[in-house]
């Protein structure tokens, strides 16, 4: 969380930084700020979104070819002007932006307070900055040396970028745990939390590694480790187009991303699934297939929506491959000393590839000898790099904070992985294998059909836009779809929503049911169909309102429910990819109708790089 942008070169830094910060707002948007160097330092900070910062700077002196900017997701200290970054050191010489958390900041602060330092914010960032300044002053060292000494004492995660008023030709950055990309231009460099602020200027980038310090001048990039040894920057070519990170005529990124799903799922299948040949080709999996197919147990580790994809994968892998699967919240897994056996395989699922809990959980598991398979969307991200093997989801940049297209791409990849393993283990009949290949191949078209019913979904959504609570129920493969539906509603409409296994509802949530409570059933035709009909009746008998995602032309449930959201028929194993679409749109339309910023819901951030 928090987005950072910095620039050094021949352009004016301010417009580059502001535009970049807008692209990174998905990472945090409670305050923003910028510091520029041009015959001294200029600093502008404002509570609120980047647009509020822009207003503050109208008519101000914004000259300067070097600058740093930040959009914040608060950790230490409330969102406010004074807690916004950049922070300036006590002697006014240094300014710094930071993404991450300095865990031992309280101790460092005590030491600095004893030395007479005063603090103007509640942030851990200002502490680290003054700690660096203090070392620089006492040792009469260069900023680079001071930073190196300081970082050896720092516990936590960070990307930091510093400018020095007295040395306006250099930017200094360092990374541990949070992402940092450096774009290499002609006589200029761009720094950012991801590539989106960079791509319109250059496609050549360097992903900075943990424990590296970058010393950046307009025409020079030096990378060093904390031992002061030069590292060779590994320059990569970005495979990203500008159009992919713009709204393209849609009102919101979320809507654009929902509507992109036929093509993102197709992109995910393309070159991998061949129905005529009856094959799935994913080299990352194929090259490691022996380890994967012989795993005694699979542990799936993820957070948020990605965790829901993991739950569906659990059902699919156990069904098709007959390997036991456990799905873990990364935040729990990393701290509870989990038992990891030789021969266990970990599947990590992450859109961003940077989620701190997932990343650390994997680092721990890797140390204990687990094989890590990464299912990641962002190419070159930390989780992708840490994994032994993996498959990208190829959903393109997801900018709406609430995940949509990344989720369906994750399900698509996970299903293909399960099918590959099942085939290698001879756990699936050839007929069933071929049938599922065909079903997967049909998904983009079926998703398109669901999107064709958006107007109907909107009408239904508007009927329920003022409810206070909602319950989402499903069974089997559709149970995690219900969880994801409830999460989507919470995230963007701020309506309290709970997902539950439909049968489990009798053990508690049914007490909530009255004529005001909408209950959303994911009730497509599958092995649980008759059972879920009974659950619908139990709700109706208590006068609850029923909205049901059904297989199209299902007269039975249509006759019982208050509203239905039909989807095309699909094999139950594939159905979650399709039945999740109406729930995304349902939440979207409610969020918009309630007047909320669905792309940037309050308090949330897309890339959670703090634990
Ligand atoms: C945040 C996002 C969610 C996402 C979760 C996990 O909470 O708002 O949309 O599902 O992080 O992120 P990851 O990038 O690891 O999938």
Coordinates of C-alpha atoms and ligand atoms in Angstrom, one line a residue:
X1 CA 0.0 0.0 0.0
X2 CA 1.0 3.6 -0.5
X3 CA 2.2 4.6 -4.0
X4 CA 5.5 6.2 -4.6
X5 CA 6.8 8.0 -7.7
X6 CA 10.0 9.9 -8.2
X7 CA 11.7 11.5 -11.2
X8 CA 15.1 12.8 -12.1
X9 CA 16.0 14.1 -15.6
X10 CA 15.4 16.9 -18.1
X11 CA 11.6 17.1 -17.8
X12 CA 9.6 19.0 -15.2
X13 CA 9.2 16.5 -12.4
X14 CA 5.9 17.7 -11.1
X15 CA 3.6 16.7 -14.0
X16 CA 5.3 13.3 -14.2
X17 CA 4.8 12.7 -10.5
X18 CA 1.2 13.8 -10.4
X19 CA 0.2 11.7 -13.3
X20 CA 2.1 8.7 -11.8
X21 CA 0.4 9.2 -8.4
X22 CA -3.0 9.1 -10.1
X23 CA -2.1 5.8 -11.7
X24 CA -1.0 4.5 -8.3
X25 CA -4.0 5.7 -6.3
X26 CA -5.3 2.2 -6.1
X27 CA -2.5 1.6 -3.6
X28 CA -3.8 4.2 -1.2
X29 CA -5.6 7.5 -1.4
X30 CA -6.0 9.1 2.0
X31 CA -3.4 11.9 1.5
X32 CA -0.8 12.8 -1.1
X33 CA 2.3 14.9 -1.4
X34 CA 5.2 16.0 -3.5
X35 CA 8.6 17.5 -2.9
X36 CA 10.6 19.2 -5.6
X37 CA 14.2 20.5 -5.7
X38 CA 15.0 23.6 -7.6
X39 CA 17.2 26.2 -5.8
X40 CA 15.9 24.7 -2.5
X41 CA 13.2 22.4 -1.6
X42 CA 9.4 22.8 -2.2
X43 CA 6.9 20.7 -0.4
X44 CA 3.2 20.3 -1.0
X45 CA 1.0 17.9 1.0
X46 CA -2.7 17.4 1.3
X47 CA -5.2 15.1 3.0
X48 CA -7.4 13.4 0.5
X49 CA -6.9 12.1 -3.1
X50 CA -4.3 13.3 -5.5
X51 CA -6.8 15.7 -7.0
X52 CA -6.9 17.6 -3.7
X53 CA -3.1 17.9 -3.8
X54 CA -3.3 19.2 -7.3
X55 CA -5.8 21.9 -6.2
X56 CA -3.5 22.9 -3.4
X57 CA -0.6 23.4 -5.8
X58 CA -2.5 25.6 -8.3
X59 CA -0.5 28.8 -8.9
X60 CA 2.4 27.6 -6.8
X61 CA 6.0 27.3 -7.8
X62 CA 6.3 23.8 -9.3
X63 CA 9.6 24.1 -11.1
X64 CA 12.2 21.4 -10.7
X65 CA 13.7 18.4 -12.6
X66 CA 13.9 16.2 -9.6
X67 CA 11.1 15.3 -7.2
X68 CA 9.4 12.6 -5.1
X69 CA 5.7 12.0 -4.7
X70 CA 3.5 9.8 -2.5
X71 CA -0.1 8.7 -2.2
X72 CA -0.8 7.3 1.3
X73 CA -2.7 4.5 2.9
X74 CA -2.3 5.3 6.6
X75 CA -0.6 2.9 9.0
X76 CA 1.0 5.2 11.7
X77 CA -1.1 8.3 12.3
X78 CA -4.4 9.3 10.9
X79 CA -4.8 10.6 7.3
X80 CA -4.0 14.3 7.6
X81 CA -1.8 17.0 5.9
X82 CA 0.9 16.6 8.5
X83 CA 1.1 12.8 8.3
X84 CA 1.1 12.9 4.5
X85 CA 4.5 12.2 2.8
X86 CA 7.0 13.4 1.8
X87 CA 8.5 14.1 5.3
X88 CA 11.3 16.5 5.7
X89 CA 14.2 15.9 8.1
X90 CA 14.8 18.1 11.1
X91 CA 17.5 20.2 9.5
X92 CA 15.4 20.7 6.4
X93 CA 17.9 19.1 4.1
X94 CA 16.4 15.7 3.3
X95 CA 12.9 14.7 2.1
X96 CA 11.7 11.2 2.0
X97 CA 8.7 9.0 0.8
X98 CA 8.1 5.6 2.2
X99 CA 5.9 2.6 1.5
X100 CA 5.9 0.0 4.2
X101 CA 6.2 -0.2 8.0
X102 CA 9.2 0.4 10.3
X103 CA 8.5 -2.0 13.1
X104 CA 11.1 -0.7 15.5
X105 CA 10.3 2.9 15.0
X106 CA 9.3 3.5 18.6
X107 CA 12.7 2.5 19.9
X108 CA 14.5 4.6 17.2
X109 CA 12.2 7.5 18.1
X110 CA 13.0 7.3 21.8
X111 CA 16.7 7.5 21.0
X112 CA 16.2 10.5 18.7
X113 CA 13.9 12.3 21.3
X114 CA 16.7 11.9 23.8
X115 CA 19.0 13.7 21.4
X116 CA 16.5 16.6 21.1
X117 CA 14.7 15.7 17.9
X118 CA 11.1 16.9 17.6
X119 CA 8.6 15.3 15.4
X120 CA 5.9 16.9 13.4
X121 CA 3.9 13.8 12.4
X122 CA 2.9 10.5 13.9
X123 CA 4.6 8.5 11.2
X124 CA 7.3 5.8 11.4
X125 CA 8.6 7.5 8.2
X126 CA 9.7 10.7 9.9
X127 CA 11.5 8.7 12.5
X128 CA 13.5 6.7 9.9
X129 CA 14.3 9.9 8.1
X130 CA 15.6 11.7 11.1
X131 CA 17.5 8.6 12.1
X132 CA 19.3 8.8 8.7
X133 CA 19.9 12.5 9.1
X134 CA 21.3 11.9 12.6
X135 CA 23.8 9.3 11.3
X136 CA 24.7 11.6 8.4
X137 CA 25.4 14.5 10.7
X138 CA 27.3 12.5 13.4
X139 CA 29.5 10.5 11.0
X140 CA 29.9 13.3 8.5
X141 CA 29.0 10.7 6.0
X142 CA 27.4 10.9 2.6
X143 CA 23.7 10.2 2.5
X144 CA 24.3 6.9 0.8
X145 CA 26.6 5.8 3.7
X146 CA 24.2 7.1 6.3
X147 CA 21.3 5.2 4.7
X148 CA 23.3 2.0 4.6
X149 CA 24.1 2.2 8.3
X150 CA 20.5 3.1 9.1
X151 CA 19.0 0.3 7.2
X152 CA 21.1 -2.3 9.0
X153 CA 19.2 -1.3 12.2
X154 CA 15.8 -1.1 10.6
X155 CA 13.3 -3.9 11.2
X156 CA 10.3 -3.8 8.9
X157 CA 9.4 -3.4 5.2
X158 CA 10.1 -0.4 3.1
X159 CA 10.7 1.2 -0.2
X160 CA 12.1 4.7 0.5
X161 CA 13.2 7.4 -1.8
X162 CA 15.2 10.4 -0.6
X163 CA 16.2 13.7 -2.0
X164 CA 18.9 16.0 -0.6
X165 CA 18.5 19.7 -0.9
X166 CA 22.3 20.1 -0.9
X167 CA 22.8 17.5 -3.6
X168 CA 20.1 18.1 -6.1
X169 CA 21.6 15.8 -8.8
X170 CA 20.8 12.5 -7.1
X171 CA 17.9 10.4 -5.9
X172 CA 18.6 7.7 -3.4
X173 CA 16.2 4.7 -3.0
X174 CA 16.2 1.4 -1.1
X175 CA 14.0 -1.5 -0.9
X176 CA 13.1 -4.4 1.4
X177 CA 9.7 -6.1 1.1
X178 CA 7.8 -3.4 -0.8
X179 CA 8.0 -3.1 -4.6
X180 CA 10.2 -0.6 -6.5
X181 CA 10.6 -0.3 -10.3
X182 CA 13.0 2.0 -12.0
X183 CA 12.3 3.1 -15.5
X184 CA 15.4 3.9 -17.6
X185 CA 15.0 6.7 -20.1
X186 CA 17.5 8.8 -22.1
X187 CA 19.1 11.0 -19.5
X188 CA 16.3 10.5 -17.1
X189 CA 15.0 7.9 -14.6
X190 CA 11.5 7.2 -13.2
X191 CA 10.8 5.4 -10.0
X192 CA 7.5 3.9 -9.0
X193 CA 5.7 1.2 -7.0
X194 CA 4.7 -0.4 -10.2
X195 CA 5.3 0.1 -13.9
X196 CA 2.1 2.0 -14.6
X197 CA 3.5 5.5 -14.1
X198 CA 6.5 4.6 -16.2
X199 CA 5.2 3.0 -19.4
X200 CA 4.4 6.1 -21.3
X201 CA 8.0 7.2 -21.0
X202 CA 10.1 4.0 -21.3
X203 CA 9.7 0.3 -21.5
X204 CA 13.1 -0.5 -20.0
X205 CA 12.8 -1.2 -16.3
X206 CA 14.8 -2.6 -13.4
X207 CA 13.0 -4.3 -10.5
X208 CA 15.1 -3.4 -7.5
X209 CA 15.7 -6.4 -5.1
X210 CA 15.4 -6.6 -1.4
X211 CA 18.4 -5.1 0.5
X212 CA 19.5 -3.0 -2.5
X213 CA 20.2 0.7 -2.5
X214 CA 19.9 2.6 -5.8
X215 CA 21.8 5.8 -6.4
X216 CA 20.2 7.5 -9.4
X217 CA 21.4 10.4 -11.4
X218 CA 19.8 11.5 -14.7
X219 CA 22.2 9.4 -16.8
X220 CA 23.4 6.9 -14.2
X221 CA 21.9 4.1 -12.2
X222 CA 24.0 2.4 -9.6
X223 CA 22.7 -0.5 -7.5
X224 CA 24.5 -1.7 -4.4
X225 CA 23.8 -4.1 -1.6
X226 CA 23.9 -3.2 2.0
X227 CA 27.5 -4.4 2.0
X228 CA 28.4 -1.6 -0.4
X229 CA 29.1 -4.0 -3.3
X230 CA 28.0 -3.0 -6.8
X231 CA 25.1 -5.1 -8.2
X232 CA 24.4 -5.4 -11.9
X233 CA 21.0 -3.9 -12.8
X234 CA 18.9 -6.5 -14.7
X235 CA 17.1 -4.5 -17.3
X236 CA 13.8 -6.0 -18.5
X237 CA 11.4 -5.0 -21.3
X238 CA 7.9 -4.1 -20.1
X239 CA 5.1 -6.0 -21.9
X240 CA 2.4 -3.5 -21.1
X241 CA 0.5 -1.0 -23.2
X242 CA -0.8 2.4 -22.0
X243 CA -4.4 1.6 -23.1
X244 CA -4.4 -1.3 -20.6
X245 CA -4.2 1.1 -17.7
X246 CA -6.8 3.7 -18.9
X247 CA -10.6 3.6 -18.5
X248 CA -11.3 3.3 -22.2
X249 CA -14.7 5.0 -22.2
X250 CA -16.1 3.1 -19.1
X251 CA -17.3 5.1 -16.1
X252 CA -15.1 3.2 -13.7
X253 CA -12.1 0.8 -13.9
X254 CA -14.2 -1.7 -12.1
X255 CA -16.8 -1.8 -14.8
X256 CA -14.2 -1.9 -17.5
X257 CA -12.5 -4.8 -15.8
X258 CA -15.7 -6.7 -15.3
X259 CA -16.5 -6.3 -19.0
X260 CA -13.0 -7.2 -20.0
X261 CA -13.4 -10.7 -18.6
X262 CA -14.3 -12.5 -21.8
X263 CA -11.0 -11.3 -23.3
X264 CA -8.9 -11.7 -20.1
X265 CA -10.1 -15.3 -19.7
X266 CA -9.5 -15.9 -23.3
X267 CA -6.0 -14.5 -22.9
X268 CA -5.4 -16.8 -20.0
X269 CA -6.4 -19.8 -22.1
X270 CA -4.7 -18.7 -25.3
X271 CA -1.7 -20.7 -26.3
X272 CA -2.3 -23.0 -23.4
X273 CA -5.6 -24.8 -23.9
X274 CA -5.9 -26.7 -27.2
X275 CA -9.2 -28.5 -27.5
X276 CA -8.6 -30.1 -30.8
X277 CA -5.3 -31.6 -29.6
X278 CA -6.7 -32.3 -26.1
X279 CA -3.8 -30.6 -24.4
X280 CA -2.9 -28.0 -21.9
X281 CA 0.5 -26.4 -22.1
X282 CA 1.9 -24.4 -19.3
X283 CA 5.7 -24.6 -19.3
X284 CA 6.1 -23.4 -15.7
X285 CA 4.0 -26.4 -14.5
X286 CA 5.2 -28.9 -17.1
X287 CA 8.9 -28.3 -16.2
X288 CA 8.2 -29.1 -12.6
X289 CA 5.4 -31.7 -13.1
X290 CA 7.2 -34.5 -11.2
X291 CA 7.4 -32.5 -8.0
X292 CA 3.9 -31.2 -8.5
X293 CA 2.1 -34.5 -9.3
X294 CA 3.8 -36.4 -6.5
X295 CA 3.0 -33.8 -3.8
X296 CA 1.6 -35.5 -0.7
X297 CA -0.4 -32.5 0.1
X298 CA -1.1 -29.1 -1.4
X299 CA -1.3 -26.0 0.8
X300 CA -2.9 -22.9 -0.8
X301 CA -1.8 -19.6 0.7
X302 CA -3.5 -16.3 -0.2
X303 CA -5.4 -13.3 1.1
X304 CA -8.7 -11.7 0.2
X305 CA -10.3 -12.5 -3.1
X306 CA -7.3 -14.6 -4.0
X307 CA -8.1 -16.7 -1.0
X308 CA -11.5 -17.3 -2.3
X309 CA -10.0 -18.5 -5.6
X310 CA -8.0 -20.9 -3.4
X311 CA -11.1 -22.3 -1.8
X312 CA -12.6 -23.1 -5.2
X313 CA -9.3 -24.6 -6.3
X314 CA -9.4 -26.8 -3.2
X315 CA -12.7 -28.3 -4.3
X316 CA -11.4 -28.7 -7.9
X317 CA -8.0 -30.2 -7.1
X318 CA -9.4 -32.7 -4.5
X319 CA -12.1 -33.8 -6.9
X320 CA -9.9 -34.1 -10.0
X321 CA -6.4 -35.0 -8.6
X322 CA -7.3 -36.8 -5.3
X323 CA -4.5 -34.9 -3.5
X324 CA -5.5 -33.4 -0.1
X325 CA -5.6 -29.6 -0.2
X326 CA -5.7 -27.1 2.7
X327 CA -6.4 -23.4 2.1
X328 CA -4.7 -21.0 4.4
X329 CA -5.0 -17.3 5.1
X330 CA -1.4 -16.1 4.6
X331 CA -1.6 -13.9 7.6
X332 CA -2.4 -16.9 9.9
X333 CA -0.1 -19.3 8.2
X334 CA 3.0 -17.1 8.5
X335 CA 2.7 -16.8 12.3
X336 CA 1.4 -20.1 13.5
X337 CA 4.4 -22.4 12.9
X338 CA 2.7 -24.6 10.4
X339 CA 3.7 -28.2 9.8
X340 CA 5.3 -28.5 6.4
X341 CA 6.3 -31.9 5.3
X342 CA 8.8 -32.9 2.7
X343 CA 6.8 -33.3 -0.5
X344 CA 4.3 -30.6 0.4
X345 CA 3.6 -28.2 -2.4
X346 CA 2.4 -24.6 -1.8
X347 CA 0.3 -22.8 -4.3
X348 CA 0.5 -19.1 -3.7
X349 CA -2.3 -17.0 -5.3
X350 CA -1.9 -13.3 -5.7
X351 CA -3.0 -10.7 -8.1
X352 CA -0.4 -8.1 -7.2
X353 CA 2.3 -10.6 -6.3
X354 CA 3.3 -8.1 -3.5
X355 CA 0.9 -8.9 -0.6
X356 CA 3.1 -8.8 2.4
X357 CA 1.5 -11.6 4.3
X358 CA 1.5 -13.9 1.4
X359 CA 5.1 -13.0 0.5
X360 CA 6.5 -13.7 4.0
X361 CA 4.4 -16.9 4.4
X362 CA 6.1 -18.1 1.3
X363 CA 9.5 -17.1 2.3
X364 CA 9.1 -19.1 5.6
X365 CA 7.7 -22.1 3.8
X366 CA 10.5 -22.0 1.2
X367 CA 13.1 -22.0 4.0
X368 CA 11.4 -25.1 5.3
X369 CA 11.8 -26.8 1.9
X370 CA 8.4 -26.4 0.4
X371 CA 8.0 -26.2 -3.4
X372 CA 6.3 -22.9 -4.3
X373 CA 4.0 -22.6 -7.3
X374 CA 2.9 -19.0 -7.9
X375 CA -0.3 -18.1 -9.6
X376 CA 0.3 -14.4 -10.0
X377 CA -1.0 -11.6 -12.2
X378 CA 1.7 -9.0 -12.1
X379 CA 4.7 -10.1 -14.1
X380 CA 8.0 -9.7 -12.3
X381 CA 6.4 -9.2 -8.9
X382 CA 8.0 -10.4 -5.7
X383 CA 5.9 -13.5 -5.4
X384 CA 6.4 -14.4 -9.0
X385 CA 10.2 -14.1 -8.5
X386 CA 10.2 -16.1 -5.2
X387 CA 8.2 -19.0 -6.6
X388 CA 10.0 -22.1 -7.9
X389 CA 7.4 -22.5 -10.7
X390 CA 4.3 -20.9 -11.7
X391 CA 1.8 -19.6 -14.2
X392 CA 0.8 -16.0 -14.8
X393 CA -2.9 -15.2 -15.0
X394 CA -2.5 -12.7 -17.9
X395 CA -5.5 -10.6 -16.8
X396 CA -3.6 -7.3 -17.5
X397 CA -3.4 -4.5 -15.0
X398 CA -6.3 -4.6 -12.5
X399 CA -6.8 -1.0 -11.2
X400 CA -10.2 -1.2 -9.5
X401 CA -9.4 -1.9 -5.9
X402 CA -12.0 -4.7 -5.6
X403 CA -10.7 -7.6 -7.6
X404 CA -12.8 -8.9 -10.5
X405 CA -11.0 -10.0 -13.6
X406 CA -8.0 -11.2 -11.7
X407 CA -10.3 -13.6 -9.8
X408 CA -11.8 -15.2 -12.8
X409 CA -8.3 -15.5 -14.4
X410 CA -7.0 -17.1 -11.2
X411 CA -9.9 -19.7 -11.4
X412 CA -9.1 -20.3 -15.0
X413 CA -5.4 -21.0 -14.4
X414 CA -6.1 -23.0 -11.3
X415 CA -8.5 -25.2 -13.2
X416 CA -5.9 -25.8 -15.9
X417 CA -3.3 -26.6 -13.3
X418 CA -5.7 -29.1 -11.7
X419 CA -6.4 -30.7 -15.0
X420 CA -2.7 -31.1 -15.8
X421 CA -2.0 -32.7 -12.5
X422 CA -5.1 -35.0 -12.8
X423 CA -4.0 -36.1 -16.2
X424 CA -0.4 -36.8 -15.1
X425 CA -1.6 -38.8 -12.1
X426 CA -4.1 -40.7 -14.3
X427 CA -6.8 -39.6 -11.8
X428 CA -9.2 -38.5 -14.5
X429 CA -10.9 -40.3 -17.4
X430 CA -10.0 -39.1 -20.9
X431 CA -13.6 -38.3 -21.6
X432 CA -14.0 -36.2 -18.5
X433 CA -10.7 -34.5 -19.2
X434 CA -11.7 -33.6 -22.8
X435 CA -15.2 -32.5 -21.6
X436 CA -13.7 -30.1 -19.1
X437 CA -11.3 -28.7 -21.7
X438 CA -14.3 -28.0 -23.9
X439 CA -16.1 -26.4 -21.0
X440 CA -13.2 -24.2 -20.2
X441 CA -12.9 -23.2 -23.8
X442 CA -16.5 -22.1 -23.8
X443 CA -16.1 -19.9 -20.7
X444 CA -15.3 -16.6 -22.5
X445 CA -18.5 -16.9 -24.6
X446 CA -20.6 -17.7 -21.6
X447 CA -19.2 -14.8 -19.6
X448 CA -20.1 -12.6 -22.6
X449 CA -23.7 -13.8 -22.4
X450 CA -23.9 -12.9 -18.7
X451 CA -22.5 -9.5 -19.4
X452 CA -25.3 -9.1 -22.0
X453 CA -27.8 -9.2 -19.0
X454 CA -26.1 -6.2 -17.3
X455 CA -29.2 -4.1 -17.6
X456 CA -31.3 -6.7 -15.9
X457 CA -28.7 -7.1 -13.1
X458 CA -28.7 -3.3 -12.7
X459 CA -32.5 -3.2 -12.3
X460 CA -32.4 -5.9 -9.6
X461 CA -29.5 -4.2 -7.9
X462 CA -31.3 -0.9 -7.7
X463 CA -34.2 -2.7 -5.8
X464 CA -31.8 -3.6 -3.0
X465 CA -29.5 -0.6 -2.9
X466 CA -30.8 0.6 0.4
X467 CA -30.5 -2.6 2.4
X468 CA -28.4 -2.7 5.5
X469 CA -27.3 -6.3 5.4
X470 CA -27.2 -9.2 3.0
X471 CA -26.5 -12.9 3.3
X472 CA -24.8 -14.9 0.5
X473 CA -25.3 -18.6 0.4
X474 CA -24.0 -21.4 -1.7
X475 CA -23.0 -25.1 -1.5
X476 CA -20.0 -27.0 -3.0
X477 CA -18.2 -25.1 -5.7
X478 CA -20.6 -22.3 -5.2
X479 CA -19.9 -21.8 -1.5
X480 CA -16.7 -19.8 -2.2
X481 CA -18.6 -17.9 -4.9
X482 CA -21.0 -16.8 -2.2
X483 CA -18.1 -15.7 0.0
X484 CA -16.7 -13.7 -2.9
X485 CA -20.1 -12.2 -3.7
X486 CA -20.4 -11.0 -0.1
X487 CA -16.9 -9.6 -0.1
X488 CA -17.6 -7.6 -3.3
X489 CA -20.8 -6.1 -1.8
X490 CA -19.0 -5.1 1.4
X491 CA -16.0 -3.6 -0.3
X492 CA -17.8 -1.3 -2.7
X493 CA -21.2 -0.6 -1.3
X494 CA -20.3 -0.7 2.5
X495 CA -23.4 -2.9 3.1
X496 CA -22.7 -5.5 5.7
X497 CA -22.7 -8.9 3.9
X498 CA -21.8 -12.4 5.0
X499 CA -21.1 -15.4 3.0
X500 CA -22.0 -18.8 4.3
X501 CA -22.3 -22.4 3.2
X502 CA -26.0 -22.7 2.6
X503 CA -26.6 -25.6 5.0
X504 CA -24.6 -24.0 7.8
X505 CA -27.0 -21.1 7.7
X506 CA -29.3 -23.1 10.1
X507 CA -26.6 -22.9 12.7
X508 CA -26.8 -19.2 13.3
X509 CA -27.4 -16.7 10.4
X510 CA -31.0 -17.9 9.9
X511 CA -31.7 -15.9 13.1
X512 CA -31.1 -12.8 11.0
X513 CA -33.7 -13.6 8.4
X514 CA -36.8 -11.4 8.3
X515 CA -38.7 -9.6 5.5
X516 CA -36.0 -7.0 5.1
X517 CA -33.0 -9.3 4.7
X518 CA -32.0 -10.1 1.1
X519 CA -30.4 -13.6 0.8
X520 CA -28.4 -14.1 -2.3
X521 CA -28.2 -17.8 -3.3
X522 CA -25.7 -19.1 -5.8
X523 CA -27.9 -21.9 -7.0
X524 CA -26.8 -23.1 -10.4
X525 CA -27.7 -26.6 -11.4
X526 CA -25.1 -29.0 -9.9
X527 CA -24.9 -31.9 -7.5
X528 CA -26.3 -29.8 -4.7
X529 CA -29.2 -28.4 -6.6
X530 CA -32.0 -30.2 -4.7
X531 CA -30.4 -29.4 -1.4
X532 CA -30.1 -25.7 -2.2
X533 CA -33.7 -25.6 -3.2
X534 CA -34.6 -26.7 0.3
X535 CA -32.4 -23.9 1.7
X536 CA -34.2 -21.4 -0.5
X537 CA -37.5 -22.7 0.9
X538 CA -36.3 -22.3 4.4
X539 CA -35.6 -18.6 3.8
X540 CA -38.9 -18.1 2.0
X541 CA -40.7 -19.7 4.9
X542 CA -39.2 -17.0 7.1
X543 CA -40.2 -14.2 4.7
X544 CA -36.6 -13.5 3.6
X545 CA -36.1 -11.9 0.2
X546 CA -34.4 -14.3 -2.2
X547 CA -32.2 -13.3 -5.1
X548 CA -30.8 -16.3 -6.9
X549 CA -28.0 -16.8 -9.4
X550 CA -29.6 -19.7 -11.5
X551 CA -28.9 -21.7 -14.5
X552 CA -30.9 -20.0 -17.3
X553 CA -34.4 -21.3 -17.8
X554 CA -34.6 -22.8 -14.3
X555 CA -38.4 -22.4 -13.8
X556 CA -38.3 -24.0 -10.4
X557 CA -36.1 -21.5 -8.6
X558 CA -37.6 -18.6 -10.7
X559 CA -40.9 -19.5 -9.2
X560 CA -39.6 -19.3 -5.7
X561 CA -37.2 -16.4 -5.8
X562 CA -38.0 -12.7 -5.7
X563 CA -35.4 -12.1 -8.3
X564 CA -33.2 -14.2 -10.4
X565 CA -29.9 -13.6 -12.2
X566 CA -29.6 -16.3 -14.9
X567 CA -26.2 -17.6 -16.2
X568 CA -25.6 -20.2 -19.0
X569 CA -25.4 -23.8 -18.1
X570 CA -21.9 -25.1 -17.3
X571 CA -20.2 -28.0 -15.7
X572 CA -20.3 -27.5 -11.9
X573 CA -16.5 -27.4 -11.7
X574 CA -16.3 -24.6 -14.2
X575 CA -19.5 -22.8 -13.2
X576 CA -17.9 -20.6 -10.5
X577 CA -16.0 -18.6 -13.1
X578 CA -19.4 -17.7 -14.7
X579 CA -21.7 -17.4 -11.7
X580 CA -19.4 -14.9 -10.0
X581 CA -20.0 -12.4 -12.9
X582 CA -23.6 -11.3 -12.0
X583 CA -22.5 -10.9 -8.4
X584 CA -19.7 -8.5 -9.4
X585 CA -22.1 -6.4 -11.4
X586 CA -24.8 -6.5 -8.7
X587 CA -22.3 -5.0 -6.2
X588 CA -21.0 -2.6 -8.8
X589 CA -24.4 -1.1 -9.5
X590 CA -25.3 -0.9 -5.8
X591 CA -22.0 0.8 -5.0
X592 CA -22.5 3.4 -7.8
X593 CA -26.2 3.9 -6.9
X594 CA -25.2 4.7 -3.3
X595 CA -22.8 7.3 -4.7
X596 CA -19.5 5.7 -3.7
X597 CA -16.2 5.7 -5.5
X598 CA -16.2 2.1 -6.4
X599 CA -12.7 2.1 -7.8
X600 CA -11.3 3.4 -4.6
X601 CA -13.5 2.2 -1.7
X602 CA -12.8 3.8 1.6
X603 CA -10.1 2.4 3.8
X604 CA -9.1 -0.2 1.2
X605 CA -6.0 -0.5 -0.9
X606 CA -5.2 -2.8 -3.7
X607 CA -1.8 -3.9 -2.9
X608 CA -1.5 -4.6 0.8
X609 CA 2.2 -4.4 1.4
X610 CA 1.9 -4.1 5.2
X611 CA 1.0 -7.0 7.4
Ligands
LIG1 C1 -6.4 -6.5 -1.1 C2 -7.3 -6.2 -2.3 C3 -8.1 -7.4 -2.7 C4 -7.1 -8.6 -2.9 C5 -6.2 -8.8 -1.6 C6 -5.1 -9.8 -1.9 O1 -7.3 -6.6 0.0 O2 -8.1 -5.1 -2.1 O3 -8.8 -7.2 -3.9 O4 -7.9 -9.8 -3.1 O5 -5.6 -7.6 -1.3 O6 -4.3 -9.3 -2.9 P1 -3.4 -10.1 -3.9 O7 -2.7 -9.1 -4.7 O8 -2.4 -10.9 -3.1 O9 -4.3 -11.0 -4.7

